[in-house]
Structures are given as C-alpha cells and as structure tokens.
Amino acid sequence: MATLTIELFVCERYRPLAGWSQSYLLPTDRNAYRIRGHKSTWRTIEEVEAALISPGWTWEETEATCPVSSPNWEVNAAGQQTDAEGWSYASNFTSSYEGSPKASLQKFVRWRRLVRVQSFAGGSDALLAHVVAQRSSNTSAPATLLAPAPPPCPHVDLDCASRVGRSLLEALA
C-alpha cells in the first residue's frame, strides 16, 4: 500500500507576561499551520487535514505525541534543533524553519515540526467519480462526454516538474 508522510509546522508567538500562543500571531504573520516551501497556510488543524487529503487517500490513525493542539499528529524533530518538547526558537519566522533549541529574550517566535502519514485506500472507481463530479461542476457539457483525467496532486508543483522534465530531455539530447 502506498503511503505519504506529510510534514507540517505549527507556529506560535511570544507575548510578554502572557506566554506562547498561536493566537498571539501578528496580522503580518501567516497562519499558525504551515508547510515548508508552500505559500498556503491554515488557521486550524482541521483546515490542514481537509486541504491536504486527496481523493482515494486516508489519514492513518496513530497515537499522537501532540494531543492537545494537533490530535493524530506526531511531534518529529528530525532535522531541527529543538528543546525537549520539540520547539525551535527564533527572532522571526523563516521559510527554512531553522532555529535554536533555546528560548531567549530576543526570540519571540517558535515552531514545532509535526508529521502524519496518509495511505492510499481508494480505487479507480472512487477517483473516476471524483473527476466526473469536479468536471461536471466546472462546465456545461454533460459529464459523460468528458474524458476523465486524474486531478493534479496538491503536493506537486506541476510547473516545476515540467521545467525539470524539459531540462532532462535537453541534457539527454
């Protein structure tokens, strides 16, 4: 069975005398839940789970290590410098998510790396039904006349993949 591990960062900001919270993010900050290298952000874990699940895929249920803020997600500090709870600290949010394992008076933001696994559980019938439904809602042509094409995976940058493909063909020519 095919599986896919999803990496997610939950971000918080520090407010003096109040502590750390997602609700302290500034209006200029992006939402609390983010993916490395993507512009999309989400306010809640429910929005993340709905946005990142593709047709035919299901979230695997696991015993979470982050049950309060992100049920079913596992705190995973791989590739991160973190404290004992998995938090990295910095003076501001960066796209590389590189931080320090120690909080200080100059570090007002922190993030924690979460992971969760998806499994492919659907078949071609489920995918075809989804494609026909999507296409029939976007056009006036009858759904039976549309050639089914799989929807693009939301986790792949198709423009970049096309450029890489052209570069490979040019290199081989």
GROMACS .gro file of C-alpha atoms in nm:
model
  173
    1MET     CA    1   0.000   0.000   0.000
    2ALA     CA    2   0.134   0.344  -0.091
    3THR     CA    3   0.196   0.589   0.192
    4LEU     CA    4   0.292   0.953   0.208
    5THR     CA    5   0.439   1.134   0.509
    6ILE     CA    6   0.315   1.492   0.547
    7GLU     CA    7   0.536   1.748   0.724
    8LEU     CA    8   0.364   2.041   0.896
    9PHE     CA    9   0.485   2.324   1.119
   10VAL     CA   10   0.274   2.477   1.394
   11CYS     CA   11   0.387   2.830   1.479
   12GLU     CA   12   0.344   3.047   1.788
   13ARG     CA   13   0.448   3.394   1.902
   14TYR     CA   14   0.551   3.509   2.249
   15ARG     CA   15   0.369   3.787   2.434
   16PRO     CA   16   0.547   3.921   2.744
   17LEU     CA   17   0.368   3.835   3.067
   18ALA     CA   18   0.124   3.613   2.877
   19GLY     CA   19   0.343   3.340   2.725
   20TRP     CA   20   0.331   3.149   2.395
   21SER     CA   21   0.021   3.108   2.179
   22GLN     CA   22  -0.097   3.075   1.819
   23SER     CA   23  -0.349   3.350   1.891
   24TYR     CA   24  -0.062   3.599   1.950
   25LEU     CA   25   0.049   3.586   1.586
   26LEU     CA   26   0.067   3.933   1.434
   27PRO     CA   27  -0.158   4.045   1.145
   28THR     CA   28   0.157   4.042   0.928
   29ASP     CA   29   0.232   3.678   1.022
   30ARG     CA   30   0.092   3.395   0.816
   31ASN     CA   31  -0.150   3.149   0.979
   32ALA     CA   32  -0.030   2.912   1.250
   33TYR     CA   33  -0.013   2.591   1.039
   34ARG     CA   34   0.236   2.592   0.753
   35ILE     CA   35   0.424   2.364   0.515
   36ARG     CA   36   0.787   2.422   0.426
   37GLY     CA   37   0.822   2.579   0.080
   38HIS     CA   38   0.450   2.649   0.029
   39LYS     CA   39   0.256   2.973   0.043
   40SER     CA   40  -0.060   2.806   0.174
   41THR     CA   41  -0.126   2.837   0.546
   42TRP     CA   42  -0.416   2.737   0.768
   43ARG     CA   43  -0.568   2.861   1.094
   44THR     CA   44  -0.673   2.523   1.234
   45ILE     CA   45  -0.557   2.163   1.216
   46GLU     CA   46  -0.899   2.068   1.074
   47GLU     CA   47  -0.840   2.303   0.778
   48VAL     CA   48  -0.498   2.141   0.723
   49GLU     CA   49  -0.639   1.789   0.721
   50ALA     CA   50  -0.916   1.882   0.477
   51ALA     CA   51  -0.679   2.067   0.242
   52LEU     CA   52  -0.404   1.806   0.233
   53ILE     CA   53  -0.609   1.492   0.172
   54SER     CA   54  -0.652   1.391  -0.191
   55PRO     CA   55  -0.920   1.162  -0.336
   56GLY     CA   56  -0.853   0.799  -0.252
   57TRP     CA   57  -0.621   0.881   0.039
   58THR     CA   58  -0.695   0.847   0.410
   59TRP     CA   59  -0.516   0.967   0.719
   60GLU     CA   60  -0.358   0.690   0.923
   61GLU     CA   61  -0.467   0.691   1.285
   62THR     CA   62  -0.174   0.690   1.525
   63GLU     CA   63  -0.115   0.758   1.889
   64ALA     CA   64  -0.032   1.126   1.880
   65THR     CA   65   0.256   1.281   2.068
   66CYS     CA   66   0.092   1.624   2.039
   67PRO     CA   67  -0.263   1.551   2.162
   68VAL     CA   68  -0.361   1.898   2.282
   69SER     CA   69  -0.305   2.122   1.980
   70SER     CA   70  -0.281   1.868   1.698
   71PRO     CA   71  -0.453   1.535   1.755
   72ASN     CA   72  -0.322   1.242   1.548
   73TRP     CA   73  -0.006   1.433   1.453
   74GLU     CA   74   0.333   1.323   1.583
   75VAL     CA   75   0.595   1.570   1.703
   76ASN     CA   76   0.904   1.491   1.495
   77ALA     CA   77   1.218   1.698   1.544
   78ALA     CA   78   1.415   1.535   1.259
   79GLY     CA   79   1.645   1.793   1.103
   80GLN     CA   80   1.557   2.052   1.366
   81GLN     CA   81   1.738   2.192   1.668
   82THR     CA   82   1.470   2.171   1.937
   83ASP     CA   83   1.410   2.178   2.308
   84ALA     CA   84   1.275   1.873   2.495
   85GLU     CA   85   0.918   1.944   2.374
   86GLY     CA   86   1.018   1.976   2.007
   87TRP     CA   87   1.009   2.358   1.977
   88SER     CA   88   1.262   2.567   1.780
   89TYR     CA   89   1.301   2.938   1.861
   90ALA     CA   90   1.399   3.242   1.654
   91SER     CA   91   1.357   3.619   1.635
   92ASN     CA   92   1.125   3.585   1.335
   93PHE     CA   93   0.970   3.315   1.117
   94THR     CA   94   1.186   3.190   0.829
   95SER     CA   95   1.099   2.975   0.529
   96SER     CA   96   1.378   2.731   0.618
   97TYR     CA   97   1.249   2.670   0.972
   98GLU     CA   98   1.599   2.685   1.116
   99GLY     CA   99   1.605   2.793   1.478
  100SER     CA  100   1.763   2.749   1.814
  101PRO     CA  101   1.673   2.491   2.078
  102LYS     CA  102   1.673   2.762   2.347
  103ALA     CA  103   1.431   3.045   2.410
  104SER     CA  104   1.573   3.387   2.499
  105LEU     CA  105   1.465   3.750   2.532
  106GLN     CA  106   1.545   3.809   2.163
  107LYS     CA  107   1.346   3.511   2.034
  108PHE     CA  108   0.977   3.593   2.000
  109VAL     CA  109   0.861   3.310   1.773
  110ARG     CA  110   0.873   2.933   1.786
  111TRP     CA  111   0.756   2.637   1.576
  112ARG     CA  112   0.726   2.264   1.609
  113ARG     CA  113   0.754   2.007   1.329
  114LEU     CA  114   0.462   1.764   1.308
  115VAL     CA  115   0.423   1.464   1.079
  116ARG     CA  116   0.132   1.240   0.985
  117VAL     CA  117   0.103   0.957   0.734
  118GLN     CA  118  -0.155   0.920   0.457
  119SER     CA  119  -0.235   0.585   0.293
  120PHE     CA  120  -0.384   0.528  -0.049
  121ALA     CA  121  -0.707   0.340   0.011
  122GLY     CA  122  -0.916   0.432  -0.290
  123GLY     CA  123  -0.959   0.259  -0.618
  124SER     CA  124  -1.006   0.380  -0.972
  125ASP     CA  125  -1.385   0.394  -0.929
  126ALA     CA  126  -1.359   0.647  -0.647
  127LEU     CA  127  -1.112   0.856  -0.844
  128LEU     CA  128  -1.325   0.849  -1.159
  129ALA     CA  129  -1.636   0.953  -0.965
  130HIS     CA  130  -1.448   1.244  -0.814
  131VAL     CA  131  -1.311   1.359  -1.151
  132VAL     CA  132  -1.651   1.341  -1.322
  133ALA     CA  133  -1.812   1.534  -1.037
  134GLN     CA  134  -1.542   1.804  -1.047
  135ARG     CA  135  -1.557   1.844  -1.424
  136SER     CA  136  -1.937   1.848  -1.442
  137SER     CA  137  -1.947   2.132  -1.189
  138ASN     CA  138  -1.699   2.337  -1.398
  139THR     CA  139  -1.857   2.313  -1.743
  140SER     CA  140  -2.192   2.299  -1.919
  141ALA     CA  141  -2.102   1.981  -2.116
  142PRO     CA  142  -2.258   1.654  -1.997
  143ALA     CA  143  -2.032   1.464  -1.758
  144THR     CA  144  -2.044   1.153  -1.979
  145LEU     CA  145  -1.874   1.339  -2.267
  146LEU     CA  146  -1.575   1.444  -2.058
  147ALA     CA  147  -1.260   1.238  -2.079
  148PRO     CA  148  -1.162   1.154  -1.721
  149ALA     CA  149  -0.823   1.282  -1.617
  150PRO     CA  150  -0.682   1.241  -1.270
  151PRO     CA  151  -0.680   1.558  -1.062
  152PRO     CA  152  -0.337   1.708  -1.001
  153CYS     CA  153  -0.178   1.619  -0.671
  154PRO     CA  154  -0.183   1.925  -0.440
  155HIS     CA  155   0.164   1.828  -0.314
  156VAL     CA  156   0.341   1.862  -0.652
  157ASP     CA  157   0.440   2.181  -0.831
  158LEU     CA  158   0.343   2.090  -1.190
  159ASP     CA  159   0.520   2.391  -1.345
  160CYS     CA  160   0.847   2.298  -1.176
  161ALA     CA  161   0.808   1.931  -1.274
  162SER     CA  162   0.756   2.039  -1.636
  163ARG     CA  163   1.072   2.255  -1.630
  164VAL     CA  164   1.274   1.970  -1.480
  165GLY     CA  165   1.141   1.732  -1.745
  166ARG     CA  166   1.241   1.970  -2.026
  167SER     CA  167   1.587   2.016  -1.870
  168LEU     CA  168   1.635   1.638  -1.852
  169LEU     CA  169   1.532   1.594  -2.216
  170GLU     CA  170   1.769   1.872  -2.326
  171ALA     CA  171   2.054   1.716  -2.129
  172LEU     CA  172   1.992   1.375  -2.289
  173ALA     CA  173   1.967   1.518  -2.644
   0.00000   0.00000   0.00000
